[in-house]
Amino acid sequence: MTTPLQSASARLVVPVSERDHTLGPVDAPVTLVEYGDYQCPYCAMAHPIVGELLHRRQGAVRFVYRHFPLTNVHPSAEMAAEAAEAAGSKRRFWQMHDWLFEHQDELDAMTILAGAAAIGLDDEAIAGAIRSHQYLDKIRSDFVGGVHSGVNGTPTFFINGDRHDGGYSLEELEFAVDEAAADAER
């Protein structure tokens, strides 16, 4: 039996598009999509691993981050996602993304705004975007797309459209990415 928030899919339902935040070449043989939550301790553990993977597989991997704030257990996750999107409108998504994970254990409204200022953004403009929920539709769209793709926790990774049900240690992700790259060459 399924509820409206459950799906049996193991495929990425919403294709990567220009609305996504990406790192790496568009034509990379592997696209790694992460559904994450800025307050999730497992996402914070995965963050430097993904960074190292991207460093080791430069040119071979395009990374996409999508929001999946679990607001019932992480009360500041949605606000953090809104701040990241507001930063993205100023071409600073990845700087805010990194800052949020680096300061995960202290996320609240004041700290998030201090983070925006620390990366050179106008904290009042970011506060206004958060207050007006200017980017909430995008965040919720990411969330719903994740649900339809079978995401039920964070982090959840998709590699070339298939849900990665293995672990997310560097070795496990490297193996999965290398397998996907080999499959793409065939």
mmCIF file of C-alpha atoms in Angstrom, residues 75-166:
data_model
loop_
_atom_site.group_PDB
_atom_site.id
_atom_site.type_symbol
_atom_site.label_atom_id
_atom_site.label_comp_id
_atom_site.label_asym_id
_atom_site.label_seq_id
_atom_site.Cartn_x
_atom_site.Cartn_y
_atom_site.Cartn_z
ATOM 1 C CA PRO A 75 13.007 22.653 11.474
ATOM 2 C CA SER A 76 15.542 24.973 9.798
ATOM 3 C CA ALA A 77 16.124 22.841 6.690
ATOM 4 C CA GLU A 78 13.533 24.567 4.544
ATOM 5 C CA MET A 79 14.759 28.031 5.537
ATOM 6 C CA ALA A 80 18.319 26.944 4.739
ATOM 7 C CA ALA A 81 17.171 25.721 1.327
ATOM 8 C CA GLU A 82 15.447 29.068 0.745
ATOM 9 C CA ALA A 83 18.703 30.851 1.606
ATOM 10 C CA ALA A 84 20.618 28.636 -0.826
ATOM 11 C CA GLU A 85 18.124 29.413 -3.586
ATOM 12 C CA ALA A 86 18.271 33.135 -2.818
ATOM 13 C CA ALA A 87 22.068 32.920 -3.000
ATOM 14 C CA GLY A 88 21.684 31.051 -6.274
ATOM 15 C CA SER A 89 19.797 33.989 -7.732
ATOM 16 C CA LYS A 90 23.038 35.932 -7.153
ATOM 17 C CA ARG A 91 25.191 33.152 -8.643
ATOM 18 C CA ARG A 92 26.380 32.043 -5.208
ATOM 19 C CA PHE A 93 24.387 28.847 -4.727
ATOM 20 C CA TRP A 94 27.427 26.603 -4.281
ATOM 21 C CA GLN A 95 29.136 28.960 -1.829
ATOM 22 C CA MET A 96 25.968 29.064 0.310
ATOM 23 C CA HIS A 97 25.476 25.313 -0.116
ATOM 24 C CA ASP A 98 28.978 24.648 1.230
ATOM 25 C CA TRP A 99 28.599 27.188 4.036
ATOM 26 C CA LEU A 100 25.311 25.628 5.186
ATOM 27 C CA PHE A 101 26.842 22.163 5.448
ATOM 28 C CA GLU A 102 29.952 23.503 7.181
ATOM 29 C CA HIS A 103 27.744 25.227 9.814
ATOM 30 C CA GLN A 104 24.989 22.652 9.964
ATOM 31 C CA ASP A 105 24.968 22.306 13.740
ATOM 32 C CA GLU A 106 24.161 25.988 14.225
ATOM 33 C CA LEU A 107 21.483 26.688 11.621
ATOM 34 C CA ASP A 108 18.876 29.207 12.652
ATOM 35 C CA ALA A 109 17.645 32.418 11.031
ATOM 36 C CA MET A 110 20.399 34.650 12.431
ATOM 37 C CA THR A 111 23.207 32.232 11.618
ATOM 38 C CA ILE A 112 21.936 31.620 8.088
ATOM 39 C CA LEU A 113 21.840 35.366 7.443
ATOM 40 C CA ALA A 114 25.335 35.718 8.906
ATOM 41 C CA GLY A 115 26.421 33.022 6.477
ATOM 42 C CA ALA A 116 24.939 34.940 3.570
ATOM 43 C CA ALA A 117 26.894 38.015 4.651
ATOM 44 C CA ALA A 118 30.049 35.916 5.112
ATOM 45 C CA ILE A 119 29.961 34.863 1.456
ATOM 46 C CA GLY A 120 29.431 38.457 0.328
ATOM 47 C CA LEU A 121 25.664 38.609 -0.072
ATOM 48 C CA ASP A 122 23.292 41.300 1.135
ATOM 49 C CA ASP A 123 21.830 39.592 4.204
ATOM 50 C CA GLU A 124 18.788 41.896 4.173
ATOM 51 C CA ALA A 125 17.969 40.861 0.605
ATOM 52 C CA ILE A 126 18.335 37.198 1.569
ATOM 53 C CA ALA A 127 16.139 37.776 4.643
ATOM 54 C CA GLY A 128 13.492 39.376 2.432
ATOM 55 C CA ALA A 129 13.542 36.427 0.027
ATOM 56 C CA ILE A 130 13.147 34.024 2.946
ATOM 57 C CA ARG A 131 10.359 36.054 4.588
ATOM 58 C CA SER A 132 8.414 36.223 1.327
ATOM 59 C CA HIS A 133 9.139 32.555 0.535
ATOM 60 C CA GLN A 134 10.279 33.680 -2.901
ATOM 61 C CA TYR A 135 11.901 30.314 -3.682
ATOM 62 C CA LEU A 136 9.652 27.975 -1.724
ATOM 63 C CA ASP A 137 7.828 26.727 -4.837
ATOM 64 C CA LYS A 138 11.112 25.502 -6.324
ATOM 65 C CA ILE A 139 12.088 23.767 -3.089
ATOM 66 C CA ARG A 140 8.719 22.073 -2.824
ATOM 67 C CA SER A 141 8.876 21.103 -6.492
ATOM 68 C CA ASP A 142 12.248 19.419 -5.805
ATOM 69 C CA PHE A 143 10.680 17.645 -2.835
ATOM 70 C CA VAL A 144 7.660 16.372 -4.780
ATOM 71 C CA GLY A 145 9.886 15.244 -7.644
ATOM 72 C CA GLY A 146 11.958 13.353 -5.104
ATOM 73 C CA VAL A 147 8.910 11.659 -3.623
ATOM 74 C CA HIS A 148 7.781 10.575 -7.092
ATOM 75 C CA SER A 149 11.276 9.215 -7.716
ATOM 76 C CA GLY A 150 11.171 7.097 -4.572
ATOM 77 C CA VAL A 151 13.165 9.344 -2.232
ATOM 78 C CA ASN A 152 12.201 8.632 1.360
ATOM 79 C CA GLY A 153 15.272 9.848 3.224
ATOM 80 C CA THR A 154 18.412 11.883 2.813
ATOM 81 C CA PRO A 155 20.809 11.762 1.205
ATOM 82 C CA THR A 156 19.421 9.874 -1.762
ATOM 83 C CA PHE A 157 21.546 9.659 -4.894
ATOM 84 C CA PHE A 158 20.665 8.911 -8.496
ATOM 85 C CA ILE A 159 23.344 7.963 -10.986
ATOM 86 C CA ASN A 160 22.368 8.448 -14.620
ATOM 87 C CA GLY A 161 18.736 8.355 -13.571
ATOM 88 C CA ASP A 162 18.866 5.185 -11.461
ATOM 89 C CA ARG A 163 18.565 5.362 -7.687
ATOM 90 C CA HIS A 164 21.834 4.391 -6.026
ATOM 91 C CA ASP A 165 20.846 2.061 -3.232
ATOM 92 C CA GLY A 166 24.411 1.362 -2.131
#
